[in-house]
Structure formats: C-alpha cells, structure tokens
Amino acid sequence: MELHNKHVVITGGGRGIGAAITDSLSSAGAKVTIMGRNMPLLEDKAKTLQNCIAVQCDVTDEASVADAFKAATDKYGPVDILVNNAGAAHSIPFKKTDRAHFQKMLDVNLIGPYLCIQAVLQEMIDKKYGRIINIASTAALKGYGYVMAYTAAKHGVLGLTRALALEIATKGVTVNAVCPGFTETDIARDAIRNIVEKTGRTEDEAIAELTVHNPQKRLIQPEEVAASVLWLCGDSSASITGQAIAVAGGEVM
Ligand code: NDP
C-alpha cells in the first residue's frame, strides 16, 4: 500500500484504535495529522513518527474543528483521507439516562464525525479523490444492553455513511464504516472495570461476558481494525463505498 503524498487526518489518533491506525497509515508513507483533546499524549505519539503532527481538537466543538482542520491543511495541504475515529462509550441502564447523557453520546460519536466531514468534503470533491472512513462499531449493526445512547449514535454513523456514500458516489470520494467488536483499548478496559465494580464479577468473568457474542471468544486487537482502514484507503478499494466492514470475529454476518 502506497500512501506517499497523501494527507491523512485521524481523530483520536493518539491512543487505542486511533493510535494503531496512525501507525499503519504512517508506515504506508502518509503525512498524518492526529487530532484530540489531550495534547501531551498526541505530541508524544507524533514524535515517534515521521511526517506526523498533533493538533488540538474537540470534535464536539464546531470552532475547535474549524481551527484544527485549518492548522492541518496549513501544514500538509488538503486532506485526502479522513478517519473519524474519536468516540466514547459510557454504559448506563436506560432508566438512569438523561438528556445530557444522550446528547453527550450523540455529540462525540455522531455530530463529531459530521463536523469533520464538513471540514474536508468540498476539497475532496474538487480534487475528485477522497476516502472517508468512520470507525463505527458492531453497535452500529445490532443492539447491546446498557449502551442505548452509544448504540443510537453508532447506528446514526452508519446511516450518515450510507447516505453520503450514495450522494457523492460519482465524485471519486468513498465513504465507509469500519465496525469493530469489543477491542482491547481503554473503552474495553473501562467496560471490564465497570462490570467488575457493578456486579462483583472477576476480571476474567467480565472479559468472558464482553466476548460472549464473539464466536472467536476474544477481544479484537486495534491492529486488526487498522488493517481494514488501510485496505479501504487503497486505490484497489475505489468501488467499496457505503459499506459497513465488521471486524468482529463473526459476531455479525
Ligand atoms: P479510546 O477510549 O482508547 O480512545 C478514544 C479516542 O477518542 C481518544 O484518542 C480520545 O482522544 C478521542 N476523543 C474522545 N472524545 C473526543 C473529543 N470530544 N474530541 C476529540 N477526540 C476525542 O477508544 P478506542 O480506541 O477504543 O475507540 C476508538 C473508536 O472505536 C471509537 O469511535 C469507539 O466508539 C470505536 N469502537 C471501539 C470499540 C472497543 O471495544 N474499544 C469497539 C467498537 C468501536 P482525547 O482524549 O485526546 O480527546
């Protein structure tokens, strides 16, 4: 895979799945801008790579997104590939949810990707080239208990992906979703801690609970998600658009 001269923006590219995507696309030769709120962490990550910068961005804040994409394009030019990876999942029973919780999950997981796409789409269309890859979740394809707002937001991400893919199908820009199952990052570690605290189960029992729906009975590794993203970036994937690529050990099919 050759991504030389391609400018990639990865939101939340400093840790977890985003960090694995950063490593993978950087190894393929891309110039990479990683965005997030935690600048020290992003800067530490950027320092380890060639042609990589860290830019402050809260994807839920329109002005912050505008500033961040200006800084990114000032440095590396128009964005060729956008990976909407930033996200958050808070598990809570429905009866304990309130509007603020619901809004928070929508803001970071759905509105954030929308704002970032808005920042890059016209330039991609003008260049007749672009790749938009939304890191959704198996929660975009099926329901899970206790994560109603997150699941609603991720279903929304898939709707956005499919609708936009159709709308710009002839413009040289593809839009896809990658849908990981439970992946070994802070999100999964927090979920495990939450189960242990709330239910008194052991850590092994909590992991078994999280992987119960995965036919391979294991957590997905961030590098496996990154491999799908890299594949979607390639010229050979030009006809793949509007798809939800599940990286989930057969959990959804
Ligand atoms: P982590 O919690 O490890 O990382 C989340 C990333 O999102 C961080 O880099 C964080 O950066 C960034 N982020 C969160 N909120 C914001 C914000 N408001 N603005 C900018 N950046 C933000 O999560 P994962 O790596 O596990 O998850 C990455 C993506 O994969 C998410 O979209 C998640 O929903 C999805 N996913 C994860 C699964 C899992 O089991 N881990 C399964 C399925 C999907 P910072 O703190 O610097 O802002």
XYZ file of N, CA, C and O and ligand atoms in Angstrom, residues 11-18 35-38 41-42 57-60 84-88 108-109 135-138 150 154 180-188, ligand 1:
208
model
N -8.858 11.430 13.800
C -9.297 11.990 15.084
C -9.091 10.927 16.167
O -9.294 9.729 15.921
N -8.666 11.384 17.337
C -8.364 10.426 18.405
C -7.223 9.494 18.022
O -7.198 8.335 18.431
N -6.261 10.032 17.258
C -5.179 9.184 16.731
C -4.051 8.911 17.697
O -3.074 8.269 17.334
N -4.190 9.374 18.942
C -3.078 9.246 19.888
C -3.084 7.986 20.714
O -2.068 7.613 21.302
N -4.226 7.332 20.809
C -4.273 6.111 21.638
C -5.322 5.143 21.109
O -6.124 5.495 20.227
N -5.282 3.932 21.636
C -6.275 2.922 21.290
C -6.271 2.578 19.809
O -5.214 2.521 19.160
N -7.466 2.390 19.263
C -7.601 2.030 17.847
C -6.985 3.122 16.974
O -6.310 2.834 15.981
N -7.214 4.382 17.354
C -6.685 5.506 16.566
C -5.169 5.455 16.454
O -4.600 5.736 15.382
N -5.555 14.267 15.748
C -6.322 15.280 16.485
C -6.949 14.685 17.743
O -7.351 13.526 17.744
N -7.049 15.516 18.768
C -7.697 15.096 20.002
C -7.595 16.210 21.018
O -7.098 17.304 20.711
N -8.058 15.931 22.233
C -8.037 16.969 23.265
C -6.769 16.915 24.107
O -6.325 17.912 24.631
N -6.185 15.730 24.231
C -5.038 15.541 25.125
C -3.729 15.768 24.347
O -3.160 14.850 23.765
N -0.330 13.785 25.128
C -0.383 12.404 24.618
C -0.227 12.378 23.096
O 0.525 11.574 22.533
N -0.916 13.297 22.419
C -0.826 13.346 20.946
C 0.583 13.706 20.498
O 1.105 13.143 19.537
N -7.981 19.343 19.143
C -9.335 19.381 18.570
C -10.325 18.673 19.492
O -10.105 17.534 19.892
N -11.406 19.365 19.798
C -12.547 18.712 20.434
C -13.588 18.559 19.334
O -14.155 19.552 18.856
N -13.836 17.329 18.908
C -14.706 17.121 17.743
C -16.150 17.543 17.990
O -16.933 17.648 17.042
N -16.498 17.783 19.250
C -17.873 18.201 19.538
C -18.045 19.715 19.415
O -19.150 20.224 19.570
N -12.536 9.180 10.923
C -13.314 9.624 12.087
C -13.292 8.515 13.124
O -14.122 7.603 13.104
N -12.296 8.599 13.993
C -12.122 7.537 14.991
C -12.533 7.966 16.400
O -12.942 7.133 17.205
N -12.440 9.268 16.708
C -12.724 9.728 18.075
C -14.123 9.277 18.489
O -15.077 9.367 17.719
N -14.227 8.802 19.705
C -15.530 8.350 20.196
C -15.452 8.039 21.666
O -14.370 8.015 22.260
N -16.608 7.842 22.265
C -16.667 7.498 23.681
C -17.907 6.657 23.930
O -18.940 6.869 23.283
N -20.263 13.361 20.597
C -18.912 12.868 20.308
C -18.915 11.794 19.217
O -18.014 11.760 18.377
N -19.941 10.944 19.201
C -19.903 9.803 18.277
C -20.543 10.065 16.915
O -20.235 9.362 15.952
N -15.035 5.123 12.020
C -14.931 3.971 12.916
C -16.236 3.913 13.708
O -16.452 4.702 14.633
N -17.110 3.028 13.273
C -18.412 2.883 13.947
C -18.242 1.814 15.025
O -17.417 1.966 15.924
N -18.956 0.712 14.885
C -18.910 -0.335 15.923
C -19.882 -1.425 15.490
O -20.782 -1.170 14.664
N -19.760 -2.601 16.061
C -20.848 -3.567 15.878
C -22.141 -2.995 16.465
O -23.232 -3.396 16.071
N -25.070 5.302 23.081
C -23.916 4.991 22.219
C -24.384 4.213 20.986
O -23.989 4.516 19.855
N -24.074 5.283 17.110
C -23.309 4.499 16.125
C -24.213 4.028 14.972
O -23.765 3.960 13.834
N -15.818 -2.370 14.491
C -15.146 -3.362 15.349
C -16.087 -3.930 16.402
O -16.995 -3.245 16.872
N -15.833 -5.158 16.790
C -16.413 -5.699 18.011
C -15.562 -5.218 19.179
O -14.677 -4.353 19.003
N -15.787 -5.773 20.365
C -15.015 -5.316 21.535
C -13.526 -5.436 21.270
O -13.027 -6.506 20.960
N -12.836 -4.311 21.382
C -11.425 -4.222 21.014
C -10.635 -3.847 22.259
O -11.105 -3.062 23.096
N -9.420 -4.375 22.344
C -8.635 -4.204 23.571
C -8.030 -2.799 23.664
O -6.887 -2.575 23.288
N -8.828 -1.846 24.134
C -8.378 -0.461 24.344
C -8.978 0.030 25.654
O -9.659 -0.719 26.349
N -8.791 1.333 25.940
C -9.335 1.890 27.189
C -10.845 1.698 27.289
O -11.378 1.502 28.375
N -11.561 1.791 26.126
C -13.026 1.635 26.161
C -13.387 0.252 26.715
O -14.235 0.106 27.596
N -12.700 -0.778 26.214
C -12.979 -2.133 26.681
C -12.510 -2.295 28.132
O -13.214 -2.910 28.959
P -10.190 5.107 23.451
O -11.015 5.476 24.623
O -8.947 4.328 23.655
O -9.837 6.425 22.632
C -10.808 7.339 22.303
C -10.161 8.393 21.444
O -11.147 9.354 21.085
C -9.050 9.103 22.176
O -7.943 9.258 21.323
C -9.661 10.467 22.512
O -8.680 11.469 22.468
C -10.648 10.644 21.372
N -11.747 11.512 21.758
C -12.745 11.246 22.634
N -13.548 12.311 22.746
C -13.051 13.257 21.903
C -13.438 14.569 21.568
N -14.513 15.156 22.115
N -12.707 15.244 20.673
C -11.612 14.678 20.120
N -11.198 13.445 20.381
C -11.904 12.732 21.283
O -11.174 4.413 22.441
P -10.985 3.277 21.332
O -9.662 3.372 20.707
O -11.422 2.006 21.925
O -12.138 3.731 20.318
C -11.887 4.384 19.115
C -13.160 4.308 18.285
O -13.504 2.953 18.065
C -14.364 4.972 18.955
O -15.131 5.641 17.983
C -15.139 3.770 19.503
O -16.512 4.049 19.626
C -14.853 2.737 18.439
N -15.021 1.374 18.902
C -14.294 0.879 19.962
C -14.507 -0.419 20.396
C -13.774 -1.001 21.562
O -14.191 -2.059 22.045
N -12.674 -0.425 22.004
C -15.487 -1.312 19.722
C -16.170 -0.685 18.625
C -15.949 0.601 18.239
P -8.538 12.618 23.572
O -8.822 12.008 24.886
O -7.140 13.129 23.373
O -9.534 13.662 23.192
